[in-house]
mmCIF file with all atom_site columns, C-alpha atoms in Angstrom:
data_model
loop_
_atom_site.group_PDB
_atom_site.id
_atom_site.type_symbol
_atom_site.label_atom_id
_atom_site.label_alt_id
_atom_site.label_comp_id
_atom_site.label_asym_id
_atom_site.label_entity_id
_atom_site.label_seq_id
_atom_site.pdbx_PDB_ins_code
_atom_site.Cartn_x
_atom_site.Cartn_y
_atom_site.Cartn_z
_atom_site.occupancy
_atom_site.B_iso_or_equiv
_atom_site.pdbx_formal_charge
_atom_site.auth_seq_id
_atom_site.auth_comp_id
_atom_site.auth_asym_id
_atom_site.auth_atom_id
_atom_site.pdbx_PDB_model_num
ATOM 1   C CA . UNK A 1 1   ? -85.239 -64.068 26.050  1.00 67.00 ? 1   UNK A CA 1
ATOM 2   C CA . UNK A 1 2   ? -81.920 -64.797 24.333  1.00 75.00 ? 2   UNK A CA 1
ATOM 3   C CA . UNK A 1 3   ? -83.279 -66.748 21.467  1.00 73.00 ? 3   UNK A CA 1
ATOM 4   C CA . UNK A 1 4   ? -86.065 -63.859 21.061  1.00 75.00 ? 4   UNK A CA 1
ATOM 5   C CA . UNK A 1 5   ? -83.753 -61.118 20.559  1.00 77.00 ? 5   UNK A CA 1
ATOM 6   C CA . UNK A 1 6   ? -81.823 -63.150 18.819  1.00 82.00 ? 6   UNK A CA 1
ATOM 7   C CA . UNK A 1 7   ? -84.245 -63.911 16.363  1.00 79.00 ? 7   UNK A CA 1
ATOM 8   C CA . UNK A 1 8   ? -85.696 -60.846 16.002  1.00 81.00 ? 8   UNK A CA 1
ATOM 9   C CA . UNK A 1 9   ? -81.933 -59.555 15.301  1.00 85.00 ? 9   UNK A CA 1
ATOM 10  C CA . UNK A 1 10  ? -81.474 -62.260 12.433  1.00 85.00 ? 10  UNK A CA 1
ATOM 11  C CA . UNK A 1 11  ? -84.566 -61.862 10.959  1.00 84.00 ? 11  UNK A CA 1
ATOM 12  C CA . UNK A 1 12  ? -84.005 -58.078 10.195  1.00 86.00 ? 12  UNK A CA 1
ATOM 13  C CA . UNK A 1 13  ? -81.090 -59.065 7.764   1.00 91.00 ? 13  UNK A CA 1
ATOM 14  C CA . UNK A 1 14  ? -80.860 -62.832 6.963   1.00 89.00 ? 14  UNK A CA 1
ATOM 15  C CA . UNK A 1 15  ? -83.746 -62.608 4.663   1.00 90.00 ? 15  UNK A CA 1
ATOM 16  C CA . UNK A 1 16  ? -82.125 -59.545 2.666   1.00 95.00 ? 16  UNK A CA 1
ATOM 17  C CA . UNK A 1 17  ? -78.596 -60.808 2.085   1.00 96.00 ? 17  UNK A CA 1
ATOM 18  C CA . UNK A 1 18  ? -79.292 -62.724 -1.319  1.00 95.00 ? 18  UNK A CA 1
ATOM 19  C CA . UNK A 1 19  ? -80.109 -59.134 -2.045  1.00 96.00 ? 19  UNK A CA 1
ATOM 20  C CA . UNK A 1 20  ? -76.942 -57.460 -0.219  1.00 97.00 ? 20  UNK A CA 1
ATOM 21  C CA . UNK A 1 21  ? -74.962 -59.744 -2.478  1.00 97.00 ? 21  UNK A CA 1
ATOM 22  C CA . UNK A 1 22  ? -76.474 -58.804 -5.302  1.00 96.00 ? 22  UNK A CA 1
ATOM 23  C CA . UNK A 1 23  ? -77.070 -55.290 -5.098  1.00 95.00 ? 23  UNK A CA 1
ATOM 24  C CA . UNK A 1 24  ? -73.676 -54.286 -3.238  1.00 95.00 ? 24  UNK A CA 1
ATOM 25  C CA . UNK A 1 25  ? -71.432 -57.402 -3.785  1.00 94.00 ? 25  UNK A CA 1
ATOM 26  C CA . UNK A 1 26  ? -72.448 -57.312 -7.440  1.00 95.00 ? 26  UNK A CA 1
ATOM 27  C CA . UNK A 1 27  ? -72.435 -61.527 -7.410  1.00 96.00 ? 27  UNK A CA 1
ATOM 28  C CA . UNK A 1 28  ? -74.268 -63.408 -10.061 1.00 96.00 ? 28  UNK A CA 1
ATOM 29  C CA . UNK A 1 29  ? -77.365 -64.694 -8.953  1.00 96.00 ? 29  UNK A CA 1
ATOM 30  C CA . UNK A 1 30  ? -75.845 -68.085 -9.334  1.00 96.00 ? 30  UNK A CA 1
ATOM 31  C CA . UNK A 1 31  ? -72.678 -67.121 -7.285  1.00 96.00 ? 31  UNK A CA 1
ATOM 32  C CA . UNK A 1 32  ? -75.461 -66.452 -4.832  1.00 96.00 ? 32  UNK A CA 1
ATOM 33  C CA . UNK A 1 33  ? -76.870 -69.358 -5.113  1.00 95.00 ? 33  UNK A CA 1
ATOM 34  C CA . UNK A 1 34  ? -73.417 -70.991 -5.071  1.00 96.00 ? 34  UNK A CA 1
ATOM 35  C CA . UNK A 1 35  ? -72.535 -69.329 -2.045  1.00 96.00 ? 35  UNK A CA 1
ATOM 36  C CA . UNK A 1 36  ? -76.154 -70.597 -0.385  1.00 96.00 ? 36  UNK A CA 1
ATOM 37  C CA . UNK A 1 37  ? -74.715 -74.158 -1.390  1.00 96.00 ? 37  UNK A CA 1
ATOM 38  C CA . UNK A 1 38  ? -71.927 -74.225 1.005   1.00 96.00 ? 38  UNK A CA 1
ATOM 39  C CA . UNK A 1 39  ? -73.403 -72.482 3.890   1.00 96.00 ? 39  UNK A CA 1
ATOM 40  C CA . UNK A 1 40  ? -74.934 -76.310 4.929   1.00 96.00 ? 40  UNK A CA 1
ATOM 41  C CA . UNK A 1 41  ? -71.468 -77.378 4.524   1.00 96.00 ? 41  UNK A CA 1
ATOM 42  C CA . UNK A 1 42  ? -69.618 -74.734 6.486   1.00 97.00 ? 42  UNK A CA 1
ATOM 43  C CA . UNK A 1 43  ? -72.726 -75.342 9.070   1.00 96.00 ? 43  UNK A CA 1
ATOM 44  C CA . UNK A 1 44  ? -72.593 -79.008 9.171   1.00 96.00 ? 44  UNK A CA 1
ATOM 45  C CA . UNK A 1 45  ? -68.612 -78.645 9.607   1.00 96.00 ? 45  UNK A CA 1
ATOM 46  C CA . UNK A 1 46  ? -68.658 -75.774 12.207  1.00 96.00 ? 46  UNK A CA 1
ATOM 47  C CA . UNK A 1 47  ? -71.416 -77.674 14.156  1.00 96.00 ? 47  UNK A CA 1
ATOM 48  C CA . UNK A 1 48  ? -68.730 -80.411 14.912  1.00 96.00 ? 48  UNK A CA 1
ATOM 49  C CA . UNK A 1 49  ? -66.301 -77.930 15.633  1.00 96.00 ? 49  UNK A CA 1
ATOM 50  C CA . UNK A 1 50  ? -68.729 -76.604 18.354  1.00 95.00 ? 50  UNK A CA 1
ATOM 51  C CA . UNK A 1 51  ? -69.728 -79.900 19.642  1.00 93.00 ? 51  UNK A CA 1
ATOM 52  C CA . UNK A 1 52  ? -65.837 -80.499 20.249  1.00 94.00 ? 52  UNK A CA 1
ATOM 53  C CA . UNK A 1 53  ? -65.689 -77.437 21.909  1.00 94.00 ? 53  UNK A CA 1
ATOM 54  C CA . UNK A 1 54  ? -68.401 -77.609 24.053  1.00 93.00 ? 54  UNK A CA 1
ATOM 55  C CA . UNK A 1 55  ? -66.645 -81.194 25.610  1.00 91.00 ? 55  UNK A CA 1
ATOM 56  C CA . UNK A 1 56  ? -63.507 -79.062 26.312  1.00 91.00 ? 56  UNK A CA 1
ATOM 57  C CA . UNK A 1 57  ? -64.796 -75.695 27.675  1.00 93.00 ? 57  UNK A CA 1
ATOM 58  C CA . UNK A 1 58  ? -68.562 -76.598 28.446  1.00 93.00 ? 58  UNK A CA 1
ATOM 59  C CA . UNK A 1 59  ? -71.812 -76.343 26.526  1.00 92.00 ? 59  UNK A CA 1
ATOM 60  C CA . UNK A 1 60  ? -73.360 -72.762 27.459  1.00 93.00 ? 60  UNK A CA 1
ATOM 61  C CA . UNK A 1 61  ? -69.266 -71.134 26.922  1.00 95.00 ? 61  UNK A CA 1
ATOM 62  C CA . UNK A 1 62  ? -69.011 -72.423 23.726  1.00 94.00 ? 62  UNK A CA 1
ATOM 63  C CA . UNK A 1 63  ? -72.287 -70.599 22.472  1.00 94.00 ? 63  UNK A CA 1
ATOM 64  C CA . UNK A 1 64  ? -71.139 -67.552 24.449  1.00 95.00 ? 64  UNK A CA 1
ATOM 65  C CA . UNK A 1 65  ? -67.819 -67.932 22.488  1.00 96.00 ? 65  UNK A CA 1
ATOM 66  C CA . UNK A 1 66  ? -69.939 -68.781 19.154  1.00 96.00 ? 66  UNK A CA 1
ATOM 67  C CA . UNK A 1 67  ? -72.401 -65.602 19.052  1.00 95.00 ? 67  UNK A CA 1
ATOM 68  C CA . UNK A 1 68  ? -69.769 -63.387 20.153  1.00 97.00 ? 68  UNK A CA 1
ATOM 69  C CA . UNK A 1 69  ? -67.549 -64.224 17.343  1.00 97.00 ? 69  UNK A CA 1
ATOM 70  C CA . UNK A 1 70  ? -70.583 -64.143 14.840  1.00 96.00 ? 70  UNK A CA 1
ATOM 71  C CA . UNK A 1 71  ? -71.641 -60.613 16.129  1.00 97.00 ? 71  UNK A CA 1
ATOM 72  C CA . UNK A 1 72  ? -68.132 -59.618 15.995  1.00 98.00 ? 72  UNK A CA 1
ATOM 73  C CA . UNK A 1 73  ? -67.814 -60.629 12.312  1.00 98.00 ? 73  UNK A CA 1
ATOM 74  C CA . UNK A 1 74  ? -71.054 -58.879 11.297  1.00 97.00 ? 74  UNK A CA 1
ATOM 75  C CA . UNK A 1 75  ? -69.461 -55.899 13.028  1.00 98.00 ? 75  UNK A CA 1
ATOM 76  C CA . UNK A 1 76  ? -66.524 -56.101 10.961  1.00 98.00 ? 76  UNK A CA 1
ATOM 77  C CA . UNK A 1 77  ? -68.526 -56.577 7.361   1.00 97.00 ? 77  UNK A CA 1
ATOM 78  C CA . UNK A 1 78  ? -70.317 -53.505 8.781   1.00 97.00 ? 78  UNK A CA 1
ATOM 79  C CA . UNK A 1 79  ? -67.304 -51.406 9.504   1.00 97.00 ? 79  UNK A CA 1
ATOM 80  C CA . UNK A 1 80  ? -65.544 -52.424 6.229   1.00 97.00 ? 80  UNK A CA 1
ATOM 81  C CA . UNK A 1 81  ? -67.816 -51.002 3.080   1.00 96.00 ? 81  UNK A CA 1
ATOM 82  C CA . UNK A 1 82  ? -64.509 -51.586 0.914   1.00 96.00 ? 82  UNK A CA 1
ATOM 83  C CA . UNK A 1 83  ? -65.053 -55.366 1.246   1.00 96.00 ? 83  UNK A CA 1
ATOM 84  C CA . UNK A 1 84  ? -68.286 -55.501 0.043   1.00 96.00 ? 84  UNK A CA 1
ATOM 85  C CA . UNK A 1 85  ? -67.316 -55.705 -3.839  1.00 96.00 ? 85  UNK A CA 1
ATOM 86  C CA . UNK A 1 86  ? -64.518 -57.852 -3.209  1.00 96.00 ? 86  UNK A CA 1
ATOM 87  C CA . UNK A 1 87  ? -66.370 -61.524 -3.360  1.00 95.00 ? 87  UNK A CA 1
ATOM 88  C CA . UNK A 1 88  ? -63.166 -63.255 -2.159  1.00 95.00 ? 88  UNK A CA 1
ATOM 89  C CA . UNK A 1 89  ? -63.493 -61.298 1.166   1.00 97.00 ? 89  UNK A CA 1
ATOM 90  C CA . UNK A 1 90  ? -66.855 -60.803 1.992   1.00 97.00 ? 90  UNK A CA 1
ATOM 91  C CA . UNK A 1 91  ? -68.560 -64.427 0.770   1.00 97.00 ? 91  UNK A CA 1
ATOM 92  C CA . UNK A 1 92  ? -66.037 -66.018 3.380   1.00 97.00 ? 92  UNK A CA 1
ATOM 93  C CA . UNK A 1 93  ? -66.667 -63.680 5.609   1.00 97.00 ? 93  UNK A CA 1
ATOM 94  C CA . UNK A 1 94  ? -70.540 -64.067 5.524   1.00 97.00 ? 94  UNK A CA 1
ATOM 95  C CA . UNK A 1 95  ? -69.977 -68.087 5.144   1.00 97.00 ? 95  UNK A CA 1
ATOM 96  C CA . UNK A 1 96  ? -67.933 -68.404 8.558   1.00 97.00 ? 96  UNK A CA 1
ATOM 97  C CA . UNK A 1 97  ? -70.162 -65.842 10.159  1.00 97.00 ? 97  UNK A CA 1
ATOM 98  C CA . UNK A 1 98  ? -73.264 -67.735 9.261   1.00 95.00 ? 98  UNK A CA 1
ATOM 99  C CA . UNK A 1 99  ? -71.880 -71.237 10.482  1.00 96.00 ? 99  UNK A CA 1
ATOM 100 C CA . UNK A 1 100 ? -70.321 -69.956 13.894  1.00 95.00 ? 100 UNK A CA 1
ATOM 101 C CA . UNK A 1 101 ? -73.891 -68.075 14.596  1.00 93.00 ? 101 UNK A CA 1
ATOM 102 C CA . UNK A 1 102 ? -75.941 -71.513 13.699  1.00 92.00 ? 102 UNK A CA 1
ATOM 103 C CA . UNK A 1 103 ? -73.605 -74.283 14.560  1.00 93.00 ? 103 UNK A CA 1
ATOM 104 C CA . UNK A 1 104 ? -74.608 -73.899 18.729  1.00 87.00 ? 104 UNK A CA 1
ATOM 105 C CA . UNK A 1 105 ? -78.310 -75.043 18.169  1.00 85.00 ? 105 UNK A CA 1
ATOM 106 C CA . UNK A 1 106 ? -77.911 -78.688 18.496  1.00 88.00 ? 106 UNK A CA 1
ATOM 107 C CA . UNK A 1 107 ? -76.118 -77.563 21.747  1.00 90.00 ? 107 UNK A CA 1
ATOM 108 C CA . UNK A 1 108 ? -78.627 -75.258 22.873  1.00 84.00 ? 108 UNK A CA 1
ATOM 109 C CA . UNK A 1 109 ? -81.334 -77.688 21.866  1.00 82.00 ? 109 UNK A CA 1
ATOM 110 C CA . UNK A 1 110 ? -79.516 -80.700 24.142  1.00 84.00 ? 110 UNK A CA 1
ATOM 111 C CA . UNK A 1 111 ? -79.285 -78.118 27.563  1.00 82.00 ? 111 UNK A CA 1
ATOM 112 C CA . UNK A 1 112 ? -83.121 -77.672 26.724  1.00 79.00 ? 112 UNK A CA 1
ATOM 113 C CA . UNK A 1 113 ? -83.713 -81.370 26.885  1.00 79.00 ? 113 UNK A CA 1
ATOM 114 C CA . UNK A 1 114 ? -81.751 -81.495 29.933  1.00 81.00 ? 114 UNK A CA 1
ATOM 115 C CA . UNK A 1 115 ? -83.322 -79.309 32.098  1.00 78.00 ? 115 UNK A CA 1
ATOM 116 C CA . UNK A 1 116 ? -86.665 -79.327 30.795  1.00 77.00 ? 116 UNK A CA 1
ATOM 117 C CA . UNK A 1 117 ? -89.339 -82.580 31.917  1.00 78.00 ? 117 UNK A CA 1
ATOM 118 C CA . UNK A 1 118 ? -90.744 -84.152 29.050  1.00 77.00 ? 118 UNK A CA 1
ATOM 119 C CA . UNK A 1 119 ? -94.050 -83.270 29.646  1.00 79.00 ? 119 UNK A CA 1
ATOM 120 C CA . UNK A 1 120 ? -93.387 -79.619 29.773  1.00 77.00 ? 120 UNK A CA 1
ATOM 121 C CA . UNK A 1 121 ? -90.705 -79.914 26.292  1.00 71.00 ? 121 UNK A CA 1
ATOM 122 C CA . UNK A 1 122 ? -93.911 -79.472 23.894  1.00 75.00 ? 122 UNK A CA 1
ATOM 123 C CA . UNK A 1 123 ? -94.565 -76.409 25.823  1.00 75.00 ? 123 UNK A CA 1
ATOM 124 C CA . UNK A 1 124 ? -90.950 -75.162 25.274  1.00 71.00 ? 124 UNK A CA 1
ATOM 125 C CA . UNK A 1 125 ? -90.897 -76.066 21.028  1.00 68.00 ? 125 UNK A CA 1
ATOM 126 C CA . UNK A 1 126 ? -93.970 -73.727 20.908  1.00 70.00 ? 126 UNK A CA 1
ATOM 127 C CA . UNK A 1 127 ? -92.356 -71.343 22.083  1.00 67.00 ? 127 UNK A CA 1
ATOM 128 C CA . UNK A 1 128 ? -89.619 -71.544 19.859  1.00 67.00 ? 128 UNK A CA 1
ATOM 129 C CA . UNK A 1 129 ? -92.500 -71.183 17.355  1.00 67.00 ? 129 UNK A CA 1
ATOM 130 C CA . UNK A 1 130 ? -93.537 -68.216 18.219  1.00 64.00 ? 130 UNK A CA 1
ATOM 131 C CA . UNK A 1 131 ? -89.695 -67.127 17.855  1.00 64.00 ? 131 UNK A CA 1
ATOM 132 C CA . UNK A 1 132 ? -89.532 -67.845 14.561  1.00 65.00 ? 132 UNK A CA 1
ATOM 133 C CA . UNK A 1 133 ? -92.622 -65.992 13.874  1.00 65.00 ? 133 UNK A CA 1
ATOM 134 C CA . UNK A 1 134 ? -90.702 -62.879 15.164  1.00 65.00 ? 134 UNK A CA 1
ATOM 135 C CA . UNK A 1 135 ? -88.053 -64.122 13.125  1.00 67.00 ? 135 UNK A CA 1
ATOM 136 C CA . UNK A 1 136 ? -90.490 -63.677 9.719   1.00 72.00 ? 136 UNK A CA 1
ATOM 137 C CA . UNK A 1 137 ? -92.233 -60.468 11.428  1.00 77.00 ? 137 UNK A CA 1
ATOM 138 C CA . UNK A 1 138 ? -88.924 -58.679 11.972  1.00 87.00 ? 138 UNK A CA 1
ATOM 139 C CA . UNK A 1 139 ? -87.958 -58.431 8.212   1.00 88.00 ? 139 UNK A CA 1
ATOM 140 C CA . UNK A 1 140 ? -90.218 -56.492 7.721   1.00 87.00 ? 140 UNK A CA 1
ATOM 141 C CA . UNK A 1 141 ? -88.394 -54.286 10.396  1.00 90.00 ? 141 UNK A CA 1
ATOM 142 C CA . UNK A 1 142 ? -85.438 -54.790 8.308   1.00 92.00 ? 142 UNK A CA 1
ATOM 143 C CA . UNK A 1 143 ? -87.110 -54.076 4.832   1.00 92.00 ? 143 UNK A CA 1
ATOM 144 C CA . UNK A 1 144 ? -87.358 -50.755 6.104   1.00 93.00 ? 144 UNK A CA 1
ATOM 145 C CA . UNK A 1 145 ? -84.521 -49.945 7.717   1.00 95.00 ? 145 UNK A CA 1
ATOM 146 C CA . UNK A 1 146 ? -82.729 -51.143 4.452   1.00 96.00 ? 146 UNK A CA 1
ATOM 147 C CA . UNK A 1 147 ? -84.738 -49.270 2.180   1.00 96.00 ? 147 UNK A CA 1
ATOM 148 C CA . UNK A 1 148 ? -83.994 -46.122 4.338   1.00 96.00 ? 148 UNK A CA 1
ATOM 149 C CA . UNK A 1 149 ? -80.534 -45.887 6.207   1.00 97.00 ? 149 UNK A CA 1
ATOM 150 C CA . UNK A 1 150 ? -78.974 -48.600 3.953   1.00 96.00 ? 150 UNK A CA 1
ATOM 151 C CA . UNK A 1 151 ? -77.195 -52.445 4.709   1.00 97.00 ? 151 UNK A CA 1
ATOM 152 C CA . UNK A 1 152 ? -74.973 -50.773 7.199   1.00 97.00 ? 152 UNK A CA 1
ATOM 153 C CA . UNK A 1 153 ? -77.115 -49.279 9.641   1.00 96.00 ? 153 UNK A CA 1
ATOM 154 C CA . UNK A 1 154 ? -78.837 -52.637 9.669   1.00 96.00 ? 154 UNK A CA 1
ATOM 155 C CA . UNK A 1 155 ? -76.366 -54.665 10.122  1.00 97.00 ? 155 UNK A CA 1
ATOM 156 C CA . UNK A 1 156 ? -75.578 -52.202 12.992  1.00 97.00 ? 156 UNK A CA 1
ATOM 157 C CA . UNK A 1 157 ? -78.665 -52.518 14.849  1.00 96.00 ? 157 UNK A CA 1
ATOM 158 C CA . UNK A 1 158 ? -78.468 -56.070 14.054  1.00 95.00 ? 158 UNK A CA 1
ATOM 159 C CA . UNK A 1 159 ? -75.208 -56.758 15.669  1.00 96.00 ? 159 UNK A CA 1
ATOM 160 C CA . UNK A 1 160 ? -76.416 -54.658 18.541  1.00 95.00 ? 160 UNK A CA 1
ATOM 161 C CA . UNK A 1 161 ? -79.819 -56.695 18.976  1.00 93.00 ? 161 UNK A CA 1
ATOM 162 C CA . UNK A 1 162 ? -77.622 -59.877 19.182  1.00 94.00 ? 162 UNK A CA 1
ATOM 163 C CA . UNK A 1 163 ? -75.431 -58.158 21.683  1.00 95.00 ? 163 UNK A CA 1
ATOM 164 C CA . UNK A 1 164 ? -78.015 -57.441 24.101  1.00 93.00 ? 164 UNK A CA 1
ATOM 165 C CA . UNK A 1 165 ? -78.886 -61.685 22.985  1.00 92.00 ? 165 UNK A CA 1
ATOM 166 C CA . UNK A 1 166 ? -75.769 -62.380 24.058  1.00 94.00 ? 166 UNK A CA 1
ATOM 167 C CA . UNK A 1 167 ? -75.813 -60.644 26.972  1.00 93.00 ? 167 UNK A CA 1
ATOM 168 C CA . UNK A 1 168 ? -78.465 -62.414 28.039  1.00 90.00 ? 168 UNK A CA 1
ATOM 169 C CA . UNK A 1 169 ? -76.850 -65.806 27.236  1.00 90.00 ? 169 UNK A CA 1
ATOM 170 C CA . UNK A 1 170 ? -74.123 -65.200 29.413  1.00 92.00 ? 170 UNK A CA 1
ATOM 171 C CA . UNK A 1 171 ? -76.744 -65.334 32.823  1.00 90.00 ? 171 UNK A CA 1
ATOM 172 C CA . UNK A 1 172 ? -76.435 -69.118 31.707  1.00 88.00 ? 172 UNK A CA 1
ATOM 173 C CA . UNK A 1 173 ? -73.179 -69.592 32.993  1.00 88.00 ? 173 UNK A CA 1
ATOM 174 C CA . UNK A 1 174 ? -73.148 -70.119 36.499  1.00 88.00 ? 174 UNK A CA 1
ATOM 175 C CA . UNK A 1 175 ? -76.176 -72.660 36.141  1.00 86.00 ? 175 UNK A CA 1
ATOM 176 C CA . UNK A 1 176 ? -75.311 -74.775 33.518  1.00 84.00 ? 176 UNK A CA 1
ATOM 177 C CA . UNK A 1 177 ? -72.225 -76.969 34.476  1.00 81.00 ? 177 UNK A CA 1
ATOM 178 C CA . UNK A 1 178 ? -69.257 -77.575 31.853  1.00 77.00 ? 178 UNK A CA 1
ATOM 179 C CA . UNK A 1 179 ? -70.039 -81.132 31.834  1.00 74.00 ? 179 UNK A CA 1
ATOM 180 C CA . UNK A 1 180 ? -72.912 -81.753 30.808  1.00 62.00 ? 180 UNK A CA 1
ATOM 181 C CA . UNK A 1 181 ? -75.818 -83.644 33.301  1.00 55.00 ? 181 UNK A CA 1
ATOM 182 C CA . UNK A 1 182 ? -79.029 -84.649 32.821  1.00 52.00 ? 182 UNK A CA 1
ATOM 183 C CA . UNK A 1 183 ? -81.306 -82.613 35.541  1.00 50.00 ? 183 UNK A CA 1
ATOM 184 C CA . UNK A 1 184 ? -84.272 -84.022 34.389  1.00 49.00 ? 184 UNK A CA 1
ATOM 185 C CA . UNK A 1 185 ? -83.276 -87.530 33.854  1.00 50.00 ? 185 UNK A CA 1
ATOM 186 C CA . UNK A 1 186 ? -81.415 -87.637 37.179  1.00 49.00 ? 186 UNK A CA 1
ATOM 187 C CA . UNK A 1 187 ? -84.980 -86.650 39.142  1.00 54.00 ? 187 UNK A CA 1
ATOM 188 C CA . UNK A 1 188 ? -86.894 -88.899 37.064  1.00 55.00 ? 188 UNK A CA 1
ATOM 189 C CA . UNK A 1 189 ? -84.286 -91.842 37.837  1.00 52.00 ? 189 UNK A CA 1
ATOM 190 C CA . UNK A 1 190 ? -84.759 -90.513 41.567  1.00 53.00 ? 190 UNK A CA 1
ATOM 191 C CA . UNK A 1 191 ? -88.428 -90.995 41.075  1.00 60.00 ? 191 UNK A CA 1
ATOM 192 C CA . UNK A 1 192 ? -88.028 -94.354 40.000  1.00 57.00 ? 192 UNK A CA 1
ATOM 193 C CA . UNK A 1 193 ? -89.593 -93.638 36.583  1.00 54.00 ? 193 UNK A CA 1
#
């Protein structure tokens, strides 16, 4: 459910912001491409960040902590039209929110392999499939809410998609200890598999 409404959230404006940039931030289409550049870098960096985090405050708080800031940074950009021209504001901006909203899938993806029995995991990556469908289905979605109400309101109902995402996320809590434990290896080593 999370991961659904969170897809469906990012799919509505992720595939328009080389076009955001463009049209409202007035970059260069190789600044975009520029910017596109370091987003693996910021991601790759802000994923260790997060895997450091997760070993002090736990696994499922650290993405809590993670989308919350990202949904509170595409809030901001939002709110805050006046940044939009000013590259050395909003490219950051976009940058850091990108790699804090990404950087928690390698965690995600490890509580998934803990919990889940091998036989059933192929199961569980088609369904991540068909969330990335929704993903590509949902810009459409966002085509037209661009093309009629503007970046803003998108971003809007974005940022409030990923809220309810979040929301969602946070029934992980009490089930998923801090430290992190192998439910599926420990009843398979019970088994005596």
């Amino acid at each position: 459910m999370t991961d659904c409404c969170m897809g469906l959230a990012s799919g509505m404006t992720i595939k328009f912001f080389p076009i955001f940039f463009r049209t409202e931030a007035k970059l260069s289409p190789s600044n975009v491409s520029l910017m596109y550049t370091a987003i693996p870098l910021a991601l790759s960096s802000m994923a260790l960040v997060a895997q450091r985090e997760a070993h002090f405050i736990g696994r499922v708080q650290t993405i809590v902590t993670n989308r919350l800031i990202g949904i509170t940074l595409l809030l901001f950009i939002a709110t805050h039209t006046g940044l939009w021209t000013v590259p050395a504001a909003i490219v950051p901006l976009y940058i850091c929110r990108t790699s804090i909203m990404n950087a928690q899938y390698p965690i995600q993806r490890s509580i998934l392999m803990d919990y889940v029995p091998k036989a059933t995991r192929a199961r569980w990556a088609s369904v991540e499939s068909v969330t990335q469908f929704g993903w590509s289905g949902s810009a459409a979605v966002g085509g037209f809410l661009i093309e009629r109400y503007g970046f803003q309101t998108t971003f809007f109902v974005t940022a409030s998609m990923q809220l309810v995402g979040w929301l969602c996320s946070l029934l992980l809590l009490p089930l998923v200890p801090r430290k992190a434990v192998s439910v599926v290896a420990a009843q398979e080593q019970q088994q005596g598999r």
